[in-house]
Tab-separated table of C-alpha atoms and ligand atoms in Angstrom:
chain	number	residue	atom	x	y	z
A	1	MET	CA	24.248	36.408	175.928
A	2	LYS	CA	26.991	38.328	177.664
A	3	ILE	CA	25.933	41.396	179.640
A	4	GLY	CA	28.623	44.009	179.081
A	5	ALA	CA	29.091	47.740	179.360
A	6	HIS	CA	30.864	50.717	177.891
A	7	VAL	CA	33.590	51.683	180.344
A	8	SER	CA	36.164	54.441	180.518
A	9	SER	CA	39.709	53.651	179.428
A	10	SER	CA	41.254	56.745	180.997
A	11	GLY	CA	44.545	56.119	182.728
A	12	GLY	CA	45.400	53.232	180.386
A	13	ILE	CA	43.352	50.757	178.352
A	14	ASP	CA	43.870	47.972	180.887
A	15	LYS	CA	41.961	50.108	183.439
A	16	ALA	CA	38.854	49.414	181.340
A	17	ILE	CA	39.011	45.782	182.453
A	18	ASP	CA	39.300	46.815	186.132
A	19	ARG	CA	36.235	49.023	185.700
A	20	ALA	CA	34.305	46.261	183.948
A	21	GLU	CA	35.113	43.892	186.819
A	22	ASP	CA	33.936	46.485	189.373
A	23	ILE	CA	30.451	46.474	187.845
A	24	GLN	CA	30.437	42.741	187.037
A	25	ALA	CA	30.293	43.344	183.294
A	26	GLU	CA	31.015	40.226	181.234
A	27	ALA	CA	31.979	42.026	178.021
A	28	VAL	CA	33.400	45.451	177.383
A	29	GLN	CA	33.231	48.389	174.991
A	30	LEU	CA	35.748	51.228	175.142
A	31	PHE	CA	37.295	54.140	173.277
A	32	ILE	CA	40.984	53.768	172.485
A	33	THR	CA	41.457	57.485	171.781
A	34	PRO	CA	39.637	60.552	173.201
A	35	PRO	CA	36.290	60.479	171.323
A	36	GLN	CA	35.949	64.245	170.794
A	37	GLY	CA	39.218	64.635	168.893
A	38	TRP	CA	41.240	63.193	166.022
A	39	ALA	CA	44.398	62.625	168.063
A	40	LYS	CA	45.655	59.065	168.369
A	41	THR	CA	46.891	57.584	171.623
A	42	ASN	CA	50.178	55.720	171.664
A	43	HIS	CA	49.350	52.592	173.640
A	44	SER	CA	52.428	50.788	174.913
A	45	ASP	CA	53.006	47.080	174.369
A	46	GLU	CA	52.919	46.834	178.140
A	47	SER	CA	49.365	48.249	178.435
A	48	ILE	CA	48.209	46.019	175.568
A	49	GLY	CA	49.688	42.973	177.301
A	50	SER	CA	48.152	44.011	180.609
A	51	PHE	CA	44.722	44.473	178.975
A	52	ARG	CA	44.861	41.040	177.392
A	53	SER	CA	45.983	39.215	180.519
A	54	LYS	CA	43.496	40.995	182.814
A	55	ALA	CA	40.652	40.258	180.373
A	56	GLU	CA	41.649	36.612	180.258
A	57	VAL	CA	41.939	36.216	184.023
A	58	ALA	CA	38.606	37.987	184.613
A	59	ASN	CA	37.011	36.109	181.680
A	60	ILE	CA	35.767	39.361	180.142
A	61	GLY	CA	34.896	39.396	176.467
A	62	PRO	CA	34.092	39.984	173.721
A	63	VAL	CA	35.728	43.395	173.454
A	64	PHE	CA	34.393	46.055	171.080
A	65	PHE	CA	35.597	49.595	170.434
A	66	HIS	CA	33.372	52.596	169.887
A	67	GLY	CA	34.643	54.925	167.157
A	68	ILE	CA	35.201	58.616	167.831
A	69	TYR	CA	32.299	61.067	167.566
A	70	LEU	CA	33.829	63.134	164.751
A	71	ILE	CA	33.566	60.419	162.114
A	72	ASN	CA	31.356	61.330	159.168
A	73	LEU	CA	31.639	59.298	155.971
A	74	ALA	CA	29.040	61.557	154.339
A	75	THR	CA	30.848	64.848	154.887
A	76	ASP	CA	31.606	67.193	151.981
A	77	ASN	CA	34.806	68.243	153.751
A	78	LYS	CA	37.553	66.178	152.103
A	79	THR	CA	40.006	66.618	154.979
A	80	ASN	CA	37.491	65.358	157.525
A	81	LEU	CA	36.533	62.473	155.250
A	82	GLU	CA	40.178	61.391	155.074
A	83	LYS	CA	40.537	61.764	158.843
A	84	SER	CA	37.360	59.707	159.371
A	85	ILE	CA	38.668	56.882	157.183
A	86	ASP	CA	42.089	57.075	158.818
A	87	SER	CA	40.577	56.910	162.324
A	88	LEU	CA	38.528	53.824	161.466
A	89	VAL	CA	41.568	52.127	159.893
A	90	TYR	CA	43.528	52.853	163.080
A	91	TYR	CA	40.734	51.453	165.273
A	92	MET	CA	40.302	48.334	163.109
A	93	ASN	CA	43.997	47.472	163.197
A	94	PHE	CA	44.322	48.212	166.890
A	95	ALA	CA	41.354	45.869	167.452
A	96	LYS	CA	43.405	43.055	165.962
A	97	ARG	CA	46.354	43.881	168.251
A	98	LEU	CA	44.153	43.976	171.361
A	99	GLY	CA	42.035	40.963	170.453
A	100	ALA	CA	38.847	43.006	170.023
A	101	GLN	CA	36.058	41.771	167.764
A	102	GLY	CA	34.864	44.982	166.245
A	103	VAL	CA	34.577	48.746	165.918
A	104	ILE	CA	31.117	50.254	166.348
A	105	PHE	CA	30.402	53.708	164.952
A	106	HIS	CA	27.820	56.023	163.404
A	107	THR	CA	28.146	56.533	159.648
A	108	GLY	CA	27.461	60.256	159.874
A	109	SER	CA	25.165	62.947	158.550
A	110	HIS	CA	24.466	64.070	154.996
A	111	LYS	CA	23.519	67.505	156.344
A	112	GLY	CA	20.452	67.845	154.156
A	113	ALA	CA	21.985	66.677	150.880
A	114	GLY	CA	20.034	63.408	151.032
A	115	LEU	CA	21.367	59.852	151.126
A	116	ASP	CA	21.423	59.524	147.322
A	117	ALA	CA	23.850	62.434	147.007
A	118	VAL	CA	26.382	60.848	149.360
A	119	PHE	CA	25.715	57.151	148.768
A	120	ASP	CA	28.676	56.476	146.458
A	121	GLN	CA	31.049	58.353	148.745
A	122	ILE	CA	29.915	56.299	151.741
A	123	VAL	CA	30.315	52.982	149.925
A	124	ASP	CA	33.717	54.049	148.615
A	125	SER	CA	34.775	55.091	152.138
A	126	PHE	CA	33.726	51.766	153.638
A	127	ASN	CA	35.741	49.988	150.973
A	128	LYS	CA	38.793	52.158	151.693
A	129	VAL	CA	38.558	51.351	155.413
A	130	LEU	CA	38.099	47.630	154.791
A	131	ASP	CA	40.979	47.519	152.276
A	132	LYS	CA	43.348	48.589	155.046
A	133	SER	CA	41.754	46.506	157.825
A	134	PRO	CA	42.575	43.008	159.078
A	135	SER	CA	41.356	40.463	156.540
A	136	GLU	CA	39.380	38.561	159.161
A	137	GLY	CA	38.357	38.505	162.803
A	138	VAL	CA	37.417	42.181	163.207
A	139	SER	CA	34.019	43.616	162.259
A	140	LEU	CA	33.328	47.149	161.156
A	141	CYS	CA	29.921	47.743	162.735
A	142	ILE	CA	27.430	50.397	161.710
A	143	GLU	CA	25.228	51.488	164.596
A	144	ASN	CA	21.609	52.392	163.889
A	145	ASN	CA	20.619	55.975	164.692
A	146	ALA	CA	17.687	57.526	166.526
A	147	GLY	CA	16.712	59.345	163.335
A	148	HIS	CA	17.368	62.926	164.346
A	149	GLY	CA	18.696	65.480	161.906
A	150	ASN	CA	20.093	64.068	158.711
A	151	GLN	CA	21.845	61.070	160.206
A	152	ILE	CA	22.374	58.061	158.008
A	153	GLY	CA	21.284	54.613	159.112
A	154	SER	CA	18.211	55.085	161.265
A	155	ASN	CA	16.273	52.451	159.354
A	156	PHE	CA	16.980	48.966	158.042
A	157	ASP	CA	16.447	50.019	154.404
A	158	GLU	CA	19.349	52.465	154.500
A	159	LEU	CA	21.607	50.121	156.438
A	160	GLY	CA	20.768	47.254	154.093
A	161	GLU	CA	21.381	49.310	150.941
A	162	ILE	CA	24.798	50.438	152.143
A	163	ILE	CA	25.832	46.990	153.369
A	164	SER	CA	24.820	45.203	150.194
A	165	ALA	CA	26.557	47.820	148.033
A	166	VAL	CA	29.794	47.309	149.989
A	167	GLY	CA	29.333	43.536	149.920
A	168	ASP	CA	31.925	42.581	152.543
A	169	ASP	CA	31.437	40.007	155.318
A	170	ARG	CA	33.366	42.200	157.734
A	171	LEU	CA	30.727	44.956	157.564
A	172	ASN	CA	28.203	44.256	160.309
A	173	VAL	CA	25.650	45.970	162.535
A	174	CYS	CA	25.235	47.027	166.150
A	175	LEU	CA	21.622	47.696	167.134
A	176	ASP	CA	20.988	50.265	169.854
A	177	THR	CA	17.653	49.556	171.567
A	178	CYS	CA	17.063	53.202	172.514
A	179	HIS	CA	17.690	54.293	168.924
A	180	LEU	CA	15.414	51.531	167.613
A	181	LEU	CA	12.498	52.775	169.718
A	182	ALA	CA	13.260	56.415	168.910
A	183	SER	CA	13.331	55.723	165.181
A	184	GLY	CA	9.943	54.026	165.304
A	185	TYR	CA	10.696	50.323	165.780
A	186	ASP	CA	8.559	48.950	168.594
A	187	ILE	CA	10.578	46.254	170.320
A	188	ARG	CA	8.683	46.005	173.590
A	189	ASP	CA	6.360	43.078	172.981
A	190	LYS	CA	7.105	39.734	171.381
A	191	LYS	CA	4.856	40.173	168.347
A	192	SER	CA	6.288	43.581	167.457
A	193	LEU	CA	9.878	42.497	168.083
A	194	ASP	CA	9.378	39.401	165.913
A	195	LYS	CA	8.255	41.701	163.113
A	196	VAL	CA	11.186	44.075	163.578
A	197	MET	CA	13.765	41.282	163.584
A	198	LEU	CA	12.161	39.635	160.558
A	199	GLN	CA	12.573	42.943	158.735
A	200	PHE	CA	16.179	43.128	159.914
A	201	ASP	CA	16.810	39.659	158.543
A	202	GLU	CA	15.194	40.445	155.190
A	203	LYS	CA	16.960	43.774	154.639
A	204	ILE	CA	20.314	43.209	156.331
A	205	GLY	CA	20.661	39.545	157.350
A	206	ILE	CA	20.478	38.372	160.959
A	207	GLN	CA	24.032	36.972	160.758
A	208	ARG	CA	25.250	40.575	160.553
A	209	LEU	CA	23.910	41.459	163.999
A	210	VAL	CA	27.054	41.258	166.128
A	211	ALA	CA	26.369	43.585	169.076
A	212	VAL	CA	23.541	45.327	170.919
A	213	HIS	CA	23.696	48.613	172.772
A	214	ALA	CA	21.334	47.932	175.644
A	215	ASN	CA	19.807	51.260	176.598
A	216	ASP	CA	16.353	52.199	177.791
A	217	ALA	CA	14.852	55.331	176.256
A	218	LYS	CA	13.898	58.637	177.896
A	219	SER	CA	11.593	59.391	174.951
A	220	ASP	CA	8.798	57.357	173.435
A	221	LEU	CA	8.381	55.426	170.202
A	222	GLY	CA	9.217	57.511	167.121
A	223	SER	CA	10.541	60.508	169.077
A	224	ASN	CA	13.774	60.553	167.044
A	225	LEU	CA	15.531	61.644	170.236
A	226	ASP	CA	18.798	60.001	171.255
A	227	ARG	CA	18.343	60.054	175.027
A	228	HIS	CA	19.456	56.956	176.906
A	229	GLU	CA	17.780	55.898	180.171
A	230	ASN	CA	18.654	53.297	182.808
A	231	ILE	CA	17.346	49.761	182.274
A	232	GLY	CA	13.639	49.569	183.118
A	233	ASP	CA	13.253	53.278	183.922
A	234	GLY	CA	12.347	54.438	180.428
A	235	PHE	CA	9.840	53.792	177.672
A	236	ILE	CA	11.153	50.267	177.062
A	237	GLY	CA	10.461	49.337	180.688
A	238	MET	CA	11.055	46.056	182.513
A	239	ASP	CA	8.458	44.135	180.471
A	240	GLY	CA	10.168	45.351	177.302
A	241	TRP	CA	13.543	44.157	178.583
A	242	GLU	CA	12.120	40.769	179.316
A	243	THR	CA	10.910	40.587	175.707
A	244	ILE	CA	14.315	41.657	174.372
A	245	VAL	CA	16.480	39.450	176.597
A	246	SER	CA	14.349	36.392	175.845
A	247	HIS	CA	14.258	36.903	172.066
A	248	GLU	CA	16.172	34.287	170.088
A	249	SER	CA	17.752	36.919	167.791
A	250	PHE	CA	19.896	38.154	170.674
A	251	ARG	CA	20.862	34.826	172.255
A	252	GLU	CA	24.460	34.853	170.981
A	253	VAL	CA	24.906	38.622	170.781
A	254	PRO	CA	26.790	40.610	173.448
A	255	PHE	CA	24.893	43.460	175.136
A	256	PHE	CA	26.711	46.672	176.024
A	257	LEU	CA	25.118	49.154	178.404
A	258	GLU	CA	25.537	52.844	177.592
A	259	VAL	CA	23.136	54.073	180.263
A	260	PRO	CA	23.448	57.230	182.376
A	261	GLY	CA	23.782	55.357	185.688
A	262	ILE	CA	21.468	55.306	188.687
A	263	LYS	CA	23.415	57.685	190.909
A	264	GLY	CA	24.526	60.889	189.243
A	265	ARG	CA	25.379	60.112	185.655
A	266	THR	CA	28.473	58.030	186.239
A	267	GLY	CA	27.676	55.800	183.282
A	268	PRO	CA	26.949	52.069	183.307
A	269	ASP	CA	26.952	50.765	186.879
A	270	LEU	CA	26.475	47.554	188.817
A	271	GLU	CA	22.748	48.152	189.312
A	272	ASN	CA	22.076	48.337	185.554
A	273	VAL	CA	24.190	45.239	184.901
A	274	LEU	CA	22.292	43.363	187.608
A	275	ARG	CA	18.902	44.401	186.238
A	276	LEU	CA	19.697	42.671	182.942
A	277	LYS	CA	21.375	39.689	184.597
A	278	THR	CA	18.368	39.172	186.856
A	279	ILE	CA	16.080	38.897	183.845
A	280	ARG	CA	18.511	36.605	182.048
A	281	ASP	CA	18.904	34.348	185.071
A	282	ARG	CA	15.164	34.213	185.712
A	283	LEU	CA	14.546	33.196	182.110
A	284	ASP	CA	17.411	30.714	182.399
A	285	ILE	CA	19.136	31.905	179.216
B	1	ZN	ZN1	24.720	53.276	171.225
């Protein structure tokens, strides 16, 4: 497995590769537009070329994008629904241009209406995005949620129902380890993790697992709180990471750190990357 990280792309997308190299990340996740807004960034051919050549020289990949925070495919606001679909279409097509493998995002919140009330709209929205996306090579990846509020996709039943209703090979899943623990999936010992991944396979299909967000958790099992912690310092703990890194389900899946950072919340850093690499090297994976 590749040990990667979410890195900033400020100052130009190719800077993301420099930052990944600085922390010895082997794969990279980035935003291609400011995540708090709808505005699109006009990336020059030059910065795209520079990104691709730097990534090749440094042997960094795969590359995934994280969608903007405003996306909500379950919203009752038609304008925002259109903007959400449009943003994902933009990200999916830019992924093809940059050589990225996928776009990871949260489906959104039904704001109390219940999944049934918004189910058809969500499926229809996924189909609209996929209709205007590259026909192959780029995955649209739903990320599991911690289960707070009325977010969609905090359990494998919901994810599986949506994915099978859409019925497209390009619709895949990114599992966030912090969100798994927070939403009640114990992944810290082999027996429990086996059970969780068996469930994933039954309800979603293990071939659809294309990325992992590797985050420890500040809150315990079932807390429903989305609070990331540095590797080994949270409720997953070093023994839990050993279980996760050694599990066969994740062997071919890239890991992306989205941790706060050891020194002063600077985001994924060398120390966190090394903590995972040390386990991987010790287990000889
Ligand atoms: Zn995540």
